[in-house]
Short mmCIF file of C-alpha atoms in Angstrom, two decimals:
data_model
loop_
_atom_site.label_atom_id
_atom_site.label_comp_id
_atom_site.label_asym_id
_atom_site.label_seq_id
_atom_site.Cartn_x
_atom_site.Cartn_y
_atom_site.Cartn_z
CA MET A 184 9.52 18.04 -1.80
CA SER A 185 8.16 18.04 -5.62
CA GLY A 186 4.92 18.14 -6.44
CA LYS A 187 1.97 20.21 -5.38
CA PRO A 188 1.61 20.74 -1.64
CA ILE A 189 -2.21 19.15 -1.96
CA PHE A 190 -1.05 15.86 -3.06
CA HIS A 191 1.43 15.40 -0.64
CA LEU A 192 -1.25 16.11 2.24
CA LEU A 193 -3.56 13.59 -0.09
CA ALA A 194 -0.63 11.08 0.47
CA LEU A 195 0.00 11.82 4.20
CA THR A 196 -3.77 11.14 4.68
CA VAL A 197 -3.89 8.39 2.85
CA VAL A 198 -0.72 6.63 4.80
CA ALA A 199 -2.57 7.52 7.99
CA ILE A 200 -5.50 5.20 7.07
CA TRP A 201 -3.34 3.12 5.98
CA GLY A 202 -1.41 2.97 8.86
CA VAL A 203 -5.02 2.31 11.13
CA THR A 204 -5.76 -0.68 8.80
CA PHE A 205 -2.83 -3.06 10.54
CA VAL A 206 -5.18 -2.75 13.84
CA CYS A 207 -8.29 -3.09 11.71
CA THR A 208 -7.29 -6.64 10.43
CA LYS A 209 -5.54 -7.72 13.74
CA LEU A 210 -8.86 -7.13 15.38
CA LEU A 211 -10.90 -9.31 12.63
CA ILE A 212 -8.18 -11.88 12.66
CA GLY A 213 -9.13 -11.98 16.31
CA ALA A 214 -13.08 -11.81 15.86
CA GLY A 215 -12.43 -15.35 14.00
CA MET A 216 -11.98 -14.33 9.96
CA ALA A 217 -9.38 -15.44 8.13
CA PRO A 218 -6.89 -13.34 5.99
CA ALA A 219 -8.10 -14.20 2.75
CA ALA A 220 -12.03 -13.93 3.53
CA ILE A 221 -11.08 -10.31 5.05
CA PHE A 222 -9.59 -9.15 1.85
CA PHE A 223 -12.70 -10.70 -0.03
CA CYS A 224 -15.03 -8.77 1.69
CA ARG A 225 -13.08 -5.83 2.12
CA PHE A 226 -12.71 -5.84 -2.03
CA VAL A 227 -16.05 -6.79 -2.55
CA LEU A 228 -17.39 -3.33 -1.11
CA ALA A 229 -14.49 -1.11 -3.07
CA TYR A 230 -15.79 -2.74 -6.08
CA ALA A 231 -19.71 -2.27 -4.99
CA GLY A 232 -18.36 1.32 -4.31
CA ILE A 233 -16.53 2.33 -7.58
CA TRP A 234 -19.49 1.12 -9.76
CA ALA A 235 -21.69 3.66 -7.61
CA TYR A 236 -19.13 6.37 -7.58
CA THR A 237 -18.82 5.22 -11.61
CA PHE A 238 -22.72 6.10 -12.24
CA VAL A 239 -21.95 9.08 -10.84
CA ALA A 240 -19.25 10.48 -12.28
CA GLY A 241 -19.99 9.74 -15.89
CA LYS A 242 -17.73 9.12 -18.77
CA GLU A 243 -14.17 7.31 -18.72
CA ARG A 244 -11.33 8.26 -20.37
CA LYS A 245 -10.06 4.42 -21.62
CA LEU A 246 -11.59 0.84 -21.13
CA TRP A 247 -9.54 -1.27 -23.68
CA ASN A 248 -6.55 -1.23 -24.95
CA GLY A 249 -5.95 -4.91 -25.99
CA TRP A 250 -4.96 -8.26 -24.04
CA LYS A 251 -0.99 -7.10 -23.15
CA ASP A 252 -2.77 -4.32 -20.89
CA GLU A 253 -5.16 -6.28 -19.23
CA GLY A 254 -2.01 -8.58 -18.42
CA ILE A 255 -0.36 -5.43 -16.80
CA PHE A 256 -3.76 -5.32 -14.84
CA LEU A 257 -3.80 -8.67 -13.69
CA LEU A 258 -0.59 -8.11 -12.75
CA LEU A 259 -1.38 -5.18 -10.68
CA GLY A 260 -4.68 -6.69 -9.06
CA LEU A 261 -1.91 -9.58 -7.84
CA THR A 262 0.66 -7.25 -6.45
CA GLY A 263 -1.50 -4.39 -5.29
CA GLY A 264 -4.56 -6.80 -4.62
CA SER A 265 -5.03 -10.46 -3.52
CA LEU A 266 -1.31 -11.37 -3.15
CA TYR A 267 0.00 -8.22 -1.31
CA PHE A 268 -3.25 -8.62 0.94
CA LEU A 269 -3.18 -11.98 1.74
CA THR A 270 0.73 -11.80 2.56
CA GLU A 271 0.09 -8.92 4.93
CA ASN A 272 -2.75 -10.30 5.96
CA THR A 273 -1.29 -13.30 7.52
CA ALA A 274 1.40 -11.65 8.48
CA LEU A 275 -0.77 -10.49 11.45
CA VAL A 276 -1.73 -13.95 12.15
CA HIS A 277 1.68 -14.68 12.94
CA THR A 278 3.60 -11.33 14.38
CA GLN A 279 1.98 -7.96 16.07
CA ALA A 280 0.61 -5.26 13.87
CA SER A 281 3.87 -2.69 14.54
CA ASN A 282 6.11 -5.30 13.81
CA ALA A 283 4.54 -6.04 10.40
CA ALA A 284 4.06 -2.08 9.92
CA PHE A 285 7.74 -2.00 10.12
CA LEU A 286 8.48 -4.82 7.67
CA VAL A 287 5.98 -3.78 4.90
CA GLY A 288 6.98 -0.15 5.52
CA THR A 289 10.14 -1.28 3.52
CA ALA A 290 8.05 -0.78 0.35
CA PRO A 291 9.52 2.21 -0.38
CA LEU A 292 13.01 1.19 -0.25
CA TRP A 293 12.39 -1.98 -3.04
CA THR A 294 10.33 0.93 -4.99
CA ALA A 295 13.85 3.05 -5.49
CA VAL A 296 15.68 -0.26 -6.27
CA LEU A 297 13.16 -1.92 -8.86
CA THR A 298 12.67 1.72 -10.29
CA LEU A 299 16.28 2.34 -10.55
CA LEU A 300 17.19 -1.23 -12.32
CA TYR A 301 14.03 -1.04 -14.55
CA SER A 302 14.53 2.65 -16.04
CA ARG A 303 17.79 1.21 -16.72
CA ILE A 304 17.25 -2.13 -18.63
CA GLY A 305 14.06 -1.86 -19.42
CA LYS A 306 12.29 -0.46 -22.49
CA GLY A 307 9.17 1.02 -23.37
CA ARG A 308 6.50 3.09 -21.92
CA PHE A 309 6.78 2.11 -18.36
CA ALA A 310 10.38 2.63 -18.14
CA ASP A 311 10.52 5.86 -19.90
CA ASN A 312 8.06 7.60 -17.74
CA LEU A 313 9.11 6.09 -14.67
CA GLU A 314 10.18 8.68 -11.79
CA LYS A 315 13.86 9.91 -12.33
CA ILE A 316 16.09 8.99 -9.42
CA ARG A 317 19.67 9.05 -8.53
CA VAL A 318 21.06 7.13 -5.54
CA GLY A 319 22.42 10.40 -3.99
CA TRP A 320 22.84 11.25 -0.29
CA PRO A 321 19.41 12.50 0.31
CA LEU A 322 18.22 9.09 -0.70
CA VAL A 323 20.68 6.86 0.63
CA GLY A 324 20.67 9.25 3.93
CA GLY A 325 16.90 9.72 4.35
CA THR A 326 16.17 5.62 3.79
CA LEU A 327 18.81 4.76 6.48
CA LEU A 328 17.52 7.62 8.97
CA ALA A 329 13.85 6.14 8.29
CA LEU A 330 14.66 2.89 8.77
CA PHE A 331 16.36 3.72 12.04
CA GLY A 332 13.31 5.48 13.27
CA MET A 333 11.42 2.37 12.35
CA GLY A 334 13.80 0.32 14.31
CA LEU A 335 13.86 2.54 17.48
CA MET A 336 9.45 2.60 17.32
CA VAL A 337 9.07 -1.44 16.93
CA PHE A 338 12.13 -3.13 18.48
CA GLU A 339 12.08 -0.88 21.44
CA GLY A 340 9.24 0.89 22.10
CA THR A 341 6.89 -2.65 22.20
CA ARG A 342 7.10 -5.82 23.32
CA ILE A 343 7.49 -7.58 20.13
CA HIS A 344 7.65 -11.49 19.51
CA LEU A 345 9.20 -12.42 16.29
CA SER A 346 8.22 -15.06 14.21
CA ALA A 347 9.92 -15.73 11.35
CA ARG A 348 6.98 -16.76 9.14
CA GLY A 349 5.31 -13.40 9.82
CA ASP A 350 8.48 -11.46 8.84
CA LEU A 351 8.92 -13.21 5.51
CA LEU A 352 4.89 -12.49 4.28
CA ALA A 353 5.38 -8.89 5.70
CA ILE A 354 8.49 -8.38 3.49
CA GLY A 355 6.80 -10.20 0.89
CA ALA A 356 3.83 -7.41 0.76
CA ALA A 357 6.73 -4.90 0.79
CA LEU A 358 7.65 -6.33 -2.45
CA CYS A 359 4.17 -6.94 -4.05
CA TRP A 360 3.92 -3.48 -3.17
CA ALA A 361 6.84 -2.10 -4.89
CA VAL A 362 6.10 -4.02 -8.18
CA TYR A 363 2.52 -1.88 -7.86
CA SER A 364 3.96 1.28 -7.90
CA LEU A 365 6.50 0.36 -10.75
CA PHE A 366 3.58 -0.09 -13.30
CA MET A 367 0.31 1.45 -11.69
CA GLY A 368 1.04 5.13 -12.09
CA GLU A 369 1.63 4.66 -16.00
CA MET A 370 -1.78 2.79 -16.12
CA THR A 371 -3.94 5.45 -14.12
CA ARG A 372 -2.12 8.16 -16.75
CA GLU A 373 -3.40 6.47 -19.29
CA TYR A 374 -6.82 5.04 -18.17
CA GLY A 375 -8.07 7.59 -15.70
CA THR A 376 -7.90 7.10 -12.30
CA LEU A 377 -11.29 5.65 -12.13
CA THR A 378 -10.75 2.65 -14.37
CA ALA A 379 -7.51 1.92 -13.67
CA THR A 380 -8.55 1.28 -10.02
CA ARG A 381 -11.70 -0.73 -10.72
CA LYS A 382 -9.63 -2.89 -12.76
CA VAL A 383 -7.16 -3.58 -9.97
CA PHE A 384 -9.89 -4.24 -7.59
CA ILE A 385 -11.91 -6.86 -10.16
CA TYR A 386 -8.47 -8.93 -10.67
CA GLY A 387 -7.50 -8.39 -7.00
CA LEU A 388 -10.95 -10.33 -6.49
CA LEU A 389 -10.99 -12.78 -8.96
CA THR A 390 -7.15 -14.25 -8.23
CA ILE A 391 -8.21 -14.62 -4.29
CA VAL A 392 -10.61 -16.76 -5.13
CA PRO A 393 -8.83 -19.92 -5.15
CA PHE A 394 -8.12 -19.04 -1.28
CA LEU A 395 -11.34 -19.14 -0.49
CA GLY A 396 -11.58 -22.76 0.02
CA GLY A 397 -11.16 -23.05 3.65
CA CYS A 398 -12.77 -19.48 4.95
CA LYS A 399 -16.35 -21.19 5.01
CA ASP A 400 -16.28 -20.25 8.86
CA SER A 401 -15.09 -16.62 8.13
CA PHE A 402 -18.78 -15.82 6.60
CA SER A 403 -20.89 -17.19 8.96
CA MET A 404 -23.26 -14.62 10.54
CA ASP A 405 -22.37 -15.29 13.96
CA ILE A 406 -19.49 -13.40 12.84
CA LEU A 407 -20.15 -11.19 10.54
CA MET A 408 -22.74 -9.50 12.46
CA GLN A 409 -20.60 -8.63 15.09
CA PRO A 410 -20.53 -4.87 15.03
CA ALA A 411 -16.84 -4.72 15.53
CA VAL A 412 -16.66 -7.06 12.47
CA TRP A 413 -18.91 -5.10 9.98
CA GLY A 414 -17.60 -1.82 11.17
CA ASN A 415 -14.11 -2.34 10.31
CA LEU A 416 -15.14 -4.32 6.91
CA LEU A 417 -17.04 -1.33 6.05
CA PHE A 418 -13.79 1.16 7.18
CA LEU A 419 -11.41 -1.24 5.31
CA GLY A 420 -13.69 -1.68 2.04
CA LEU A 421 -15.43 1.91 1.47
CA VAL A 422 -12.65 4.27 3.44
CA ALA A 423 -8.98 2.31 3.02
CA SER A 424 -9.74 0.55 0.06
CA LEU A 425 -12.29 2.49 -2.28
CA ALA A 426 -11.61 6.22 -1.31
CA CYS A 427 -7.93 5.91 -0.61
CA PHE A 428 -7.00 3.47 -3.98
CA LEU A 429 -8.47 6.49 -5.74
CA ALA A 430 -6.79 9.10 -4.02
CA TRP A 431 -3.41 6.71 -4.33
CA ASN A 432 -3.61 6.24 -7.51
CA LEU A 433 -3.88 9.80 -8.11
CA VAL A 434 -0.95 11.15 -5.84
CA MET A 435 1.34 8.42 -7.73
CA ASP A 436 0.41 10.01 -10.80
CA ARG A 437 1.09 13.79 -9.89
CA LEU A 438 4.10 12.63 -7.57
CA GLY A 439 5.85 9.63 -9.40
CA ASN A 440 5.91 6.58 -7.79
CA VAL A 441 8.84 6.93 -5.66
CA SER A 442 8.20 10.19 -4.09
CA SER A 443 4.72 9.24 -3.42
CA THR A 444 5.84 5.56 -2.03
CA ASN A 445 8.25 7.20 0.69
CA TYR A 446 5.20 7.94 2.59
CA VAL A 447 4.95 4.49 3.15
CA TYR A 448 7.66 4.96 6.04
CA LEU A 449 5.35 6.82 7.80
CA ASN A 450 2.74 3.72 8.18
CA PRO A 451 4.36 2.58 11.58
CA ILE A 452 3.57 5.80 13.34
CA PHE A 453 0.01 5.85 12.77
CA THR A 454 -0.08 1.84 13.02
CA LEU A 455 1.00 2.58 16.69
CA LEU A 456 -0.67 5.63 17.50
CA SER A 457 -4.28 3.15 16.84
CA ALA A 458 -2.58 0.03 18.56
CA MET A 459 -2.09 2.10 21.65
CA ALA A 460 -5.93 2.91 21.40
CA PHE A 461 -7.35 -0.25 20.43
CA LEU A 462 -4.54 -3.20 21.74
CA GLY A 463 -2.90 -1.59 24.59
CA GLU A 464 0.41 -0.64 23.13
CA ARG A 465 2.73 2.31 24.44
CA LEU A 466 4.70 4.74 23.09
CA THR A 467 7.71 4.87 24.71
CA PRO A 468 10.36 7.56 24.50
CA ALA A 469 12.28 5.36 21.94
CA GLY A 470 8.88 5.31 20.13
CA ALA A 471 8.53 9.49 20.37
CA ILE A 472 12.22 9.49 18.74
CA GLY A 473 11.83 6.85 16.06
CA SER A 474 8.38 8.45 14.87
CA ALA A 475 10.72 11.98 14.20
CA ALA A 476 13.19 9.88 12.86
CA ILE A 477 10.71 8.52 10.31
CA LEU A 478 9.51 12.25 9.45
CA LEU A 479 12.80 13.64 9.17
CA GLY A 480 13.75 10.81 7.10
CA VAL A 481 10.77 10.84 4.47
CA ILE A 482 11.26 14.64 4.27
CA TRP A 483 14.99 14.06 3.61
CA ALA A 484 14.48 11.72 0.92
CA GLY A 485 11.56 13.38 -0.95
CA GLY A 486 13.98 16.00 -1.64
CA ARG A 487 16.47 14.06 -3.50
CA MET A 488 15.04 15.55 -6.78
CA ASN A 489 16.05 19.26 -5.96
CA GLY A 490 19.15 20.41 -7.12
CA PRO A 491 22.63 18.81 -7.75
CA GLN A 492 23.58 15.73 -5.86
CA LYS A 493 26.89 14.57 -4.89
CA GLU A 494 27.33 10.61 -4.90
CA PRO A 495 27.83 9.26 -1.99
#
């Protein structure tokens, strides 16, 4: 794998935490919170936290570079914030956590496809600075192996009740994350991790407001004062959003948008492990084999840039 080992370890840690968030969100939905309300509370906590961190960290690299860049941040606030989490959280209303994790976990595949297309037809700093990839056997074989592993884990390792609506929403979330990965690395390099992440948070919050109209019950004290509710919200807001978004944007800057996003393939492993602990799901032999296949697939696909590659 290219890049310093510390950033690969950081990517793995972030993805492990994000894998657990599927179960946390499922528990919050079960407690009576609406998908949009979960995102709103999560990002309010994260936004307050990042301002506190900004106060401690001090001077920022860049704050403003024109309305065009603000439009890019608005897109990132949608695709990495409000629209992504709204589709993912709503998918969890209609399908199981592990099933949603599998479908959202296709984000690396969509990221690779969009990167190949945009780097060839796009112009300007975003297209020029995208990670250079080729469609060789490492990428194709690793992707297929990882998808095979996730299929074993999800469709054989648990009791699945498929929902077309939930499945399509989860795929929509994966596409949102692919678009986010396409542009966020360059904005992080130009603005710095702190400022870029904070801008994504505020645009995410602003664009979720139209969806809060029917969420009044989610903000009742009867719901919010439940230990399981505020505990999960604190974890989602301060750890999974604030800390992990800062770390992930740094990872995308150092490893590249495709190499970093390949780690998302590991999401179902951590989702299933946390689902075993909190939702009563069991790891079967098929799940164990699937976990190994995903890990090998990520390593294989991540090595696609090392040395000459032969076209399939």
